[in-house]
CSV table of C-alpha atoms in Angstrom, one decimal:
chain,number,residue,atom,x,y,z
A,1,UNK,CA,97.9,97.6,83.3
A,2,UNK,CA,98.8,94.9,85.8
A,3,UNK,CA,101.0,91.9,86.3
A,4,UNK,CA,100.4,88.3,87.1
A,5,UNK,CA,99.5,87.7,90.8
A,6,UNK,CA,101.3,84.7,92.1
A,7,UNK,CA,100.9,84.1,95.8
A,8,UNK,CA,97.7,83.8,97.8
A,9,UNK,CA,97.1,83.4,101.6
A,10,UNK,CA,94.5,81.0,103.0
A,11,UNK,CA,92.2,83.9,103.9
A,12,UNK,CA,91.3,84.5,100.2
A,13,UNK,CA,91.6,81.0,98.8
A,14,UNK,CA,87.9,81.0,98.2
A,15,UNK,CA,85.7,84.0,97.9
A,16,UNK,CA,82.9,85.1,95.7
A,17,UNK,CA,81.3,88.4,94.8
A,18,UNK,CA,77.8,89.1,93.5
A,19,UNK,CA,77.6,90.3,89.9
A,20,UNK,CA,77.3,94.1,89.8
A,21,UNK,CA,78.0,94.4,93.5
A,22,UNK,CA,80.5,97.1,94.1
A,23,UNK,CA,83.4,96.4,96.5
A,24,UNK,CA,83.4,99.7,98.3
A,25,UNK,CA,85.9,101.0,100.9
A,26,UNK,CA,83.7,102.5,103.6
A,27,UNK,CA,85.5,101.7,106.8
A,28,UNK,CA,88.8,100.5,108.1
A,29,UNK,CA,87.6,96.9,107.9
A,30,UNK,CA,86.4,97.3,104.4
A,31,UNK,CA,88.0,94.2,102.8
A,32,UNK,CA,86.8,91.4,105.0
A,33,UNK,CA,83.4,93.0,105.7
A,34,UNK,CA,82.7,93.5,102.0
A,35,UNK,CA,83.9,90.0,100.9
A,36,UNK,CA,82.3,88.2,103.8
A,37,UNK,CA,78.9,89.9,103.2
A,38,UNK,CA,79.0,89.2,99.5
A,39,UNK,CA,80.3,85.6,99.8
A,40,UNK,CA,77.1,84.4,101.5
A,41,UNK,CA,74.8,85.3,98.6
A,42,UNK,CA,77.0,85.0,95.5
A,43,UNK,CA,77.1,82.5,92.6
A,44,UNK,CA,78.9,84.5,89.9
A,45,UNK,CA,82.6,83.8,90.2
A,46,UNK,CA,85.3,82.5,92.6
A,47,UNK,CA,88.9,83.3,93.3
A,48,UNK,CA,90.8,80.0,93.4
A,49,UNK,CA,94.4,78.9,93.7
A,50,UNK,CA,95.3,77.7,90.2
A,51,UNK,CA,98.8,76.3,90.8
A,52,UNK,CA,102.0,77.2,92.5
A,53,UNK,CA,103.3,79.0,89.4
A,54,UNK,CA,100.2,81.0,88.4
A,55,UNK,CA,99.0,81.5,91.9
A,56,UNK,CA,95.4,82.6,92.2
A,57,UNK,CA,92.9,83.2,89.4
A,58,UNK,CA,89.3,84.3,88.8
A,59,UNK,CA,86.9,81.6,87.6
A,60,UNK,CA,83.3,81.9,86.3
A,61,UNK,CA,80.6,80.0,88.3
A,62,UNK,CA,77.9,80.6,85.7
A,63,UNK,CA,78.1,81.7,82.0
A,64,UNK,CA,78.6,85.2,80.9
A,65,UNK,CA,77.7,86.6,77.4
A,66,UNK,CA,79.9,88.8,75.3
A,67,UNK,CA,79.4,92.3,76.7
A,68,UNK,CA,78.2,91.3,80.1
A,69,UNK,CA,79.6,93.1,83.2
A,70,UNK,CA,81.4,90.5,85.3
A,71,UNK,CA,82.2,92.8,88.2
A,72,UNK,CA,82.7,96.4,89.3
A,73,UNK,CA,85.2,97.3,92.0
A,74,UNK,CA,86.6,100.3,93.8
A,75,UNK,CA,90.3,100.3,94.8
A,76,UNK,CA,91.6,100.0,98.3
A,77,UNK,CA,93.6,103.1,97.5
A,78,UNK,CA,94.6,105.0,94.3
A,79,UNK,CA,96.7,108.0,93.5
A,80,UNK,CA,97.2,110.3,90.5
A,81,UNK,CA,100.7,110.1,88.9
A,82,UNK,CA,103.1,112.8,90.1
A,83,UNK,CA,104.0,114.3,86.7
A,84,UNK,CA,100.4,114.1,85.5
A,85,UNK,CA,99.3,116.2,88.5
A,86,UNK,CA,102.3,118.6,88.0
A,87,UNK,CA,101.3,119.3,84.3
A,88,UNK,CA,97.8,120.4,85.3
A,89,UNK,CA,95.7,117.4,84.7
A,90,UNK,CA,92.9,118.2,87.2
A,91,UNK,CA,91.4,115.2,88.9
A,92,UNK,CA,89.8,114.4,92.2
A,93,UNK,CA,92.5,113.3,94.7
A,94,UNK,CA,90.3,110.5,96.0
A,95,UNK,CA,88.7,109.0,92.9
A,96,UNK,CA,90.5,110.6,89.9
A,97,UNK,CA,87.2,112.0,88.5
A,98,UNK,CA,87.9,115.0,86.1
A,99,UNK,CA,87.6,118.4,87.7
A,100,UNK,CA,87.6,120.2,84.3
A,101,UNK,CA,84.6,120.6,82.1
A,102,UNK,CA,85.0,118.9,78.7
A,103,UNK,CA,85.5,122.3,77.1
A,104,UNK,CA,88.2,123.3,79.6
A,105,UNK,CA,89.8,120.0,79.0
A,106,UNK,CA,89.9,120.4,75.2
A,107,UNK,CA,91.2,124.0,75.4
A,108,UNK,CA,94.1,123.0,77.7
A,109,UNK,CA,95.1,120.0,75.7
A,110,UNK,CA,95.0,121.7,72.3
A,111,UNK,CA,96.3,125.1,73.5
A,112,UNK,CA,93.3,126.7,71.8
A,113,UNK,CA,91.2,128.8,74.1
A,114,UNK,CA,88.7,129.6,71.5
A,115,UNK,CA,87.2,126.2,71.1
A,116,UNK,CA,83.5,126.0,72.0
A,117,UNK,CA,81.9,122.5,72.4
A,118,UNK,CA,78.3,122.1,71.4
A,119,UNK,CA,75.8,120.2,73.6
A,120,UNK,CA,77.3,121.3,77.0
A,121,UNK,CA,74.6,119.1,78.6
A,122,UNK,CA,76.7,116.1,77.6
A,123,UNK,CA,79.5,117.2,79.9
A,124,UNK,CA,79.4,115.3,83.2
A,125,UNK,CA,81.6,117.5,85.3
A,126,UNK,CA,79.7,119.2,88.2
A,127,UNK,CA,81.8,122.3,88.9
A,128,UNK,CA,79.5,123.4,91.7
A,129,UNK,CA,80.2,120.1,93.6
A,130,UNK,CA,83.9,120.5,93.6
A,131,UNK,CA,85.4,121.0,97.1
A,132,UNK,CA,88.9,121.4,98.6
A,133,UNK,CA,90.7,120.8,101.8
A,134,UNK,CA,90.6,124.0,103.7
A,135,UNK,CA,94.1,123.3,105.1
A,136,UNK,CA,96.1,122.4,102.0
A,137,UNK,CA,93.8,123.0,99.0
A,138,UNK,CA,93.7,119.4,97.8
A,139,UNK,CA,90.7,119.2,95.5
A,140,UNK,CA,87.8,116.7,95.3
A,141,UNK,CA,84.9,116.1,93.0
A,142,UNK,CA,82.4,116.2,95.9
A,143,UNK,CA,82.1,116.6,99.7
A,144,UNK,CA,81.6,112.8,99.9
A,145,UNK,CA,85.0,112.1,98.3
A,146,UNK,CA,86.6,114.8,100.5
A,147,UNK,CA,85.1,113.3,103.7
A,148,UNK,CA,86.1,109.7,102.6
A,149,UNK,CA,89.7,110.8,101.9
A,150,UNK,CA,90.0,112.7,105.2
A,151,UNK,CA,88.7,109.8,107.3
A,152,UNK,CA,90.7,107.1,105.6
A,153,UNK,CA,94.1,108.7,104.8
A,154,UNK,CA,94.3,112.5,104.2
A,155,UNK,CA,94.2,113.8,107.7
A,156,UNK,CA,97.7,112.3,108.5
A,157,UNK,CA,99.4,113.5,105.2
A,158,UNK,CA,97.7,116.9,104.8
A,159,UNK,CA,100.4,119.5,104.1
A,160,UNK,CA,98.5,122.1,106.2
A,161,UNK,CA,99.4,124.9,103.7
A,162,UNK,CA,98.1,126.0,100.3
A,163,UNK,CA,101.5,127.4,99.5
A,164,UNK,CA,104.1,124.9,98.2
A,165,UNK,CA,106.7,124.3,100.9
A,166,UNK,CA,109.8,123.1,99.2
A,167,UNK,CA,111.2,121.9,102.5
A,168,UNK,CA,108.2,119.8,103.5
A,169,UNK,CA,109.4,116.1,103.6
A,170,UNK,CA,106.4,114.9,101.5
A,171,UNK,CA,107.1,117.6,98.9
A,172,UNK,CA,110.8,116.7,98.8
A,173,UNK,CA,109.9,113.0,98.5
A,174,UNK,CA,107.6,113.6,95.5
A,175,UNK,CA,110.1,115.9,93.8
A,176,UNK,CA,112.8,113.2,94.2
A,177,UNK,CA,110.5,110.6,92.8
A,178,UNK,CA,109.7,112.8,89.8
A,179,UNK,CA,113.4,113.1,89.0
A,180,UNK,CA,113.7,109.3,89.0
A,181,UNK,CA,110.5,108.4,87.1
A,182,UNK,CA,109.7,110.6,84.1
A,183,UNK,CA,106.6,110.2,81.8
A,184,UNK,CA,105.2,107.9,80.5
A,185,UNK,CA,104.5,107.1,84.1
A,186,UNK,CA,103.6,103.7,85.6
A,187,UNK,CA,103.7,104.4,89.3
A,188,UNK,CA,104.1,107.1,91.9
A,189,UNK,CA,105.7,107.0,95.3
A,190,UNK,CA,102.7,109.0,96.6
A,191,UNK,CA,100.6,105.8,96.4
A,192,UNK,CA,103.0,104.3,99.0
A,193,UNK,CA,102.4,107.4,101.1
A,194,UNK,CA,98.7,106.9,101.0
A,195,UNK,CA,99.1,103.2,101.8
A,196,UNK,CA,101.0,104.1,105.0
A,197,UNK,CA,98.5,106.8,105.9
A,198,UNK,CA,95.6,104.3,105.4
A,199,UNK,CA,97.2,101.9,107.9
A,200,UNK,CA,98.0,104.8,110.3
A,201,UNK,CA,94.4,106.0,110.3
A,202,UNK,CA,92.7,102.6,110.5
A,203,UNK,CA,91.1,101.5,113.7
A,204,UNK,CA,92.1,97.9,112.9
A,205,UNK,CA,95.6,98.3,111.6
A,206,UNK,CA,96.3,94.6,111.4
A,207,UNK,CA,93.3,94.1,109.2
A,208,UNK,CA,94.5,96.7,106.7
A,209,UNK,CA,98.0,95.3,106.7
A,210,UNK,CA,96.4,91.8,106.1
A,211,UNK,CA,94.6,93.2,103.1
A,212,UNK,CA,97.8,94.5,101.5
A,213,UNK,CA,99.4,91.1,102.3
A,214,UNK,CA,96.8,89.5,100.0
A,215,UNK,CA,98.5,91.0,97.0
A,216,UNK,CA,101.3,89.2,95.1
A,217,UNK,CA,104.7,88.9,96.9
A,218,UNK,CA,107.8,88.1,95.0
A,219,UNK,CA,111.2,86.5,95.6
A,220,UNK,CA,114.1,88.7,96.5
A,221,UNK,CA,115.5,88.5,93.0
A,222,UNK,CA,112.1,89.4,91.5
A,223,UNK,CA,111.5,92.4,93.8
A,224,UNK,CA,114.9,93.8,92.8
A,225,UNK,CA,114.1,93.3,89.1
A,226,UNK,CA,110.6,94.9,89.4
A,227,UNK,CA,112.1,97.9,91.3
A,228,UNK,CA,114.7,98.1,88.6
A,229,UNK,CA,112.0,98.3,85.9
A,230,UNK,CA,110.2,101.1,87.9
A,231,UNK,CA,113.3,103.3,88.4
A,232,UNK,CA,115.6,102.3,85.6
A,233,UNK,CA,119.4,101.6,85.5
A,234,UNK,CA,120.3,105.2,86.4
A,235,UNK,CA,118.3,105.3,89.7
A,236,UNK,CA,118.2,101.7,90.9
A,237,UNK,CA,121.0,102.5,93.4
A,238,UNK,CA,118.9,105.3,94.9
A,239,UNK,CA,116.1,103.1,96.3
A,240,UNK,CA,117.6,103.6,99.8
A,241,UNK,CA,117.3,107.4,99.3
A,242,UNK,CA,113.5,107.0,98.7
A,243,UNK,CA,113.2,104.7,101.7
A,244,UNK,CA,114.9,107.1,104.0
A,245,UNK,CA,113.0,110.1,102.7
A,246,UNK,CA,109.7,108.2,103.3
A,247,UNK,CA,110.7,107.4,106.8
A,248,UNK,CA,111.1,111.1,107.4
A,249,UNK,CA,107.9,112.0,105.6
A,250,UNK,CA,105.4,109.6,107.2
A,251,UNK,CA,104.8,107.9,110.5
A,252,UNK,CA,106.2,104.3,110.0
A,253,UNK,CA,105.4,103.1,113.6
A,254,UNK,CA,102.8,100.6,112.3
A,255,UNK,CA,104.6,99.7,109.1
A,256,UNK,CA,108.2,99.2,110.2
A,257,UNK,CA,108.5,96.0,108.2
A,258,UNK,CA,107.9,98.0,105.0
A,259,UNK,CA,110.9,100.1,105.6
A,260,UNK,CA,113.7,97.6,106.0
A,261,UNK,CA,115.9,97.6,102.9
A,262,UNK,CA,114.3,94.4,101.6
A,263,UNK,CA,110.8,95.4,102.9
A,264,UNK,CA,110.9,98.6,100.9
A,265,UNK,CA,111.9,96.8,97.7
A,266,UNK,CA,109.0,94.5,98.3
A,267,UNK,CA,106.7,97.5,98.8
A,268,UNK,CA,107.8,98.9,95.4
A,269,UNK,CA,107.4,95.5,93.9
A,270,UNK,CA,103.8,95.2,95.3
A,271,UNK,CA,102.8,98.4,93.6
A,272,UNK,CA,104.7,97.6,90.4
A,273,UNK,CA,103.2,94.1,90.3
A,274,UNK,CA,99.6,94.8,91.3
A,275,UNK,CA,99.0,98.5,90.4
A,276,UNK,CA,96.2,98.9,87.9
A,277,UNK,CA,96.5,101.9,85.6
A,278,UNK,CA,93.5,104.3,85.8
A,279,UNK,CA,92.7,106.9,83.1
A,280,UNK,CA,89.9,109.5,83.2
A,281,UNK,CA,88.8,112.2,80.8
A,282,UNK,CA,86.1,114.8,80.7
A,283,UNK,CA,86.3,115.1,76.9
A,284,UNK,CA,86.0,111.3,76.3
A,285,UNK,CA,82.9,111.2,78.5
A,286,UNK,CA,81.4,114.2,76.5
A,287,UNK,CA,82.2,112.3,73.2
A,288,UNK,CA,80.5,109.2,74.4
A,289,UNK,CA,77.4,111.1,75.5
A,290,UNK,CA,77.3,113.1,72.2
A,291,UNK,CA,77.5,109.8,70.2
A,292,UNK,CA,74.4,108.7,72.0
A,293,UNK,CA,72.4,111.7,70.9
A,294,UNK,CA,69.9,111.4,68.1
A,295,UNK,CA,71.1,114.3,65.8
A,296,UNK,CA,70.1,115.4,62.3
A,297,UNK,CA,72.4,114.0,59.7
A,298,UNK,CA,74.1,117.3,58.9
A,299,UNK,CA,74.7,118.1,62.5
A,300,UNK,CA,76.1,114.6,63.1
A,301,UNK,CA,78.6,115.1,60.3
A,302,UNK,CA,79.7,118.4,61.7
A,303,UNK,CA,80.1,117.1,65.3
A,304,UNK,CA,82.0,114.1,64.1
A,305,UNK,CA,84.4,116.3,62.1
A,306,UNK,CA,84.8,118.5,65.1
A,307,UNK,CA,85.7,115.6,67.4
A,308,UNK,CA,88.1,114.2,64.8
A,309,UNK,CA,89.8,117.6,64.5
A,310,UNK,CA,90.1,118.0,68.3
A,311,UNK,CA,91.7,114.6,68.7
A,312,UNK,CA,94.2,115.5,65.9
A,313,UNK,CA,95.0,118.8,67.6
A,314,UNK,CA,95.4,117.2,71.0
A,315,UNK,CA,97.7,114.5,69.6
A,316,UNK,CA,99.9,117.2,67.9
A,317,UNK,CA,100.0,119.2,71.2
A,318,UNK,CA,100.4,116.6,73.9
A,319,UNK,CA,100.9,113.3,71.9
A,320,UNK,CA,99.2,110.4,73.8
A,321,UNK,CA,99.0,112.2,77.2
A,322,UNK,CA,95.3,112.8,77.0
A,323,UNK,CA,94.0,111.5,80.3
A,324,UNK,CA,94.2,112.1,84.0
A,325,UNK,CA,96.4,109.1,84.9
A,326,UNK,CA,97.1,107.2,88.1
A,327,UNK,CA,97.1,103.8,89.5
A,328,UNK,CA,95.2,101.9,92.2
A,329,UNK,CA,95.2,98.6,94.1
A,330,UNK,CA,92.2,96.4,93.5
A,331,UNK,CA,91.6,93.2,95.5
A,332,UNK,CA,89.6,91.3,92.9
A,333,UNK,CA,91.3,92.6,89.8
A,334,UNK,CA,94.6,91.6,91.3
A,335,UNK,CA,93.6,87.9,91.0
A,336,UNK,CA,93.0,88.1,87.2
A,337,UNK,CA,95.7,86.3,85.2
A,338,UNK,CA,97.0,87.1,81.7
A,339,UNK,CA,96.1,85.3,78.4
A,340,UNK,CA,97.1,86.2,74.9
A,341,UNK,CA,93.5,85.2,74.0
A,342,UNK,CA,91.6,87.1,76.8
A,343,UNK,CA,87.9,86.6,77.4
A,344,UNK,CA,87.5,89.8,79.4
A,345,UNK,CA,88.8,93.4,79.5
A,346,UNK,CA,89.2,96.1,82.2
A,347,UNK,CA,87.4,99.4,81.6
A,348,UNK,CA,86.8,102.6,83.4
A,349,UNK,CA,83.5,103.7,81.9
A,350,UNK,CA,82.5,106.1,84.6
A,351,UNK,CA,85.6,108.3,84.3
A,352,UNK,CA,86.6,107.7,87.9
A,353,UNK,CA,88.4,104.9,89.8
A,354,UNK,CA,85.6,102.3,89.5
A,355,UNK,CA,86.9,99.4,87.6
A,356,UNK,CA,84.6,97.4,85.4
A,357,UNK,CA,85.5,93.9,84.1
A,358,UNK,CA,83.5,93.0,81.0
A,359,UNK,CA,83.3,89.8,79.0
A,360,UNK,CA,84.6,90.2,75.4
A,361,UNK,CA,83.4,86.8,74.4
A,362,UNK,CA,81.1,84.2,75.8
A,363,UNK,CA,82.5,82.6,79.0
A,364,UNK,CA,81.4,79.2,80.3
A,365,UNK,CA,81.0,78.0,83.9
A,366,UNK,CA,84.3,76.9,85.4
A,367,UNK,CA,86.3,78.8,82.8
A,368,UNK,CA,89.1,81.0,84.0
A,369,UNK,CA,88.5,84.7,83.4
A,370,UNK,CA,91.6,86.3,81.9
A,371,UNK,CA,92.6,89.7,80.6
A,372,UNK,CA,95.6,90.7,78.4
A,373,UNK,CA,98.5,92.6,80.1
A,374,UNK,CA,99.7,93.5,76.6
A,375,UNK,CA,98.1,96.0,74.2
A,376,UNK,CA,96.4,94.9,71.0
A,377,UNK,CA,99.5,95.5,68.9
A,378,UNK,CA,101.7,93.3,71.1
A,379,UNK,CA,99.0,90.6,71.0
A,380,UNK,CA,99.3,90.4,67.2
A,381,UNK,CA,103.1,89.9,67.3
A,382,UNK,CA,104.8,86.5,67.3
A,383,UNK,CA,104.9,84.2,70.2
A,384,UNK,CA,108.6,85.0,70.7
A,385,UNK,CA,107.9,88.7,70.8
A,386,UNK,CA,105.0,88.3,73.3
A,387,UNK,CA,107.0,86.0,75.6
A,388,UNK,CA,109.9,88.5,75.5
A,389,UNK,CA,107.6,91.4,76.5
A,390,UNK,CA,105.9,89.4,79.2
A,391,UNK,CA,109.2,88.1,80.6
A,392,UNK,CA,110.8,91.6,80.5
A,393,UNK,CA,107.9,93.6,81.9
A,394,UNK,CA,106.1,91.1,84.1
A,395,UNK,CA,108.6,88.3,84.9
A,396,UNK,CA,106.6,85.4,83.8
A,397,UNK,CA,106.1,83.1,80.7
A,398,UNK,CA,102.6,82.6,79.2
A,399,UNK,CA,101.2,79.1,78.7
A,400,UNK,CA,97.8,80.1,77.3
A,401,UNK,CA,96.3,78.1,74.4
A,402,UNK,CA,97.6,80.5,71.8
A,403,UNK,CA,101.2,80.3,73.1
A,404,UNK,CA,101.0,76.5,73.4
A,405,UNK,CA,99.7,76.2,69.9
A,406,UNK,CA,102.6,78.3,68.6
A,407,UNK,CA,105.2,76.5,70.7
A,408,UNK,CA,106.9,75.0,67.7
A,409,UNK,CA,107.1,78.3,65.9
A,410,UNK,CA,110.7,79.6,65.2
A,411,UNK,CA,111.9,82.0,67.9
A,412,UNK,CA,111.7,85.0,65.5
A,413,UNK,CA,110.9,88.5,66.5
A,414,UNK,CA,108.0,90.1,64.7
A,415,UNK,CA,108.8,92.1,61.6
A,416,UNK,CA,107.3,95.3,63.0
A,417,UNK,CA,109.4,95.0,66.1
A,418,UNK,CA,112.5,94.4,64.0
A,419,UNK,CA,111.6,97.6,62.0
A,420,UNK,CA,111.3,99.5,65.3
A,421,UNK,CA,114.7,98.3,66.4
A,422,UNK,CA,116.3,99.2,63.1
A,423,UNK,CA,114.9,102.7,63.3
A,424,UNK,CA,116.2,103.2,66.8
A,425,UNK,CA,119.7,101.8,66.1
């Protein structure tokens, strides 16, 4: 999930992207090239400056029907969460595509090695396409992803050993982060490492730095509070430890401004504010494909029971940690504001890092396209509870139509939230 994005520079005050056009990172000047090429031929939506408080927003140029795809986008950079990787959730290091078959996925998550899934043709994992870095063993779903990673960021952060070197600065940095940020995870310091590597390997470093500068920037007080949320009360005093460890682990020649004490807090805040969560699953893709099959009634009943039982077993074994999980930075998605009555939703239907924004109701021309930063349960709570969550997690107050219509409601916390607090006290 993501936060409100508040500040926009003139370079992106007005840009458009063609419906269905994929913003793909293919070179060091990926951002301006992609946006400029698309702007000339697009009539689907615009990124505009809303006001000083909300910052930028995404607006429809023409109408969208419920279920329409508004846009698809690849991230500038993404990274699997550190503990997620540590616990054996196998994903492509470049796009987070699952590297397990659906059957392997189910067996690992249930702890039951005897499970056999029917209809193996519904599994999308191509095991024969999986490759790895010959130097460090980092795995990829395809040679295309491996080459893309190497050219953009991997060559400068490759560990050059398949054996874990506990004394390598990058390994020590990741281990230190893991002790500060336990599951459920919302970020990883290794995304910052990839960001620095992306700058270092770019032929036009200023352009990549300019791209990162398009994302939301916060006040000094806000950056401290966001960093506080990421690390918690216990570790907030150790931000400087992370900063110094990163300086030892990566070449900061071209990103020195990121590694001043305040610059590093701003970098953490950028990731905390703009990072979009990504989840992928070999089993969920298998389930979706099996649901699309035309099966005899008896077989359909059996398959549905099997799927239900597997999900029950996985929940018992690993709770809600079902997916390969990570986060990424998306240029267009970062412009989308929150509403408690959203008209769009972010999905990852291809089980990789390609983000799809879909309309969940009809959207009219000139209407702002908004998503919810809160889950469905939170959206059903009282205005006071929603505002409390948004203020605590995302540092802003919502003024959507739903919140304005409930402005005169008593500032009472929802009953279910009170029950939760009673149980925990």
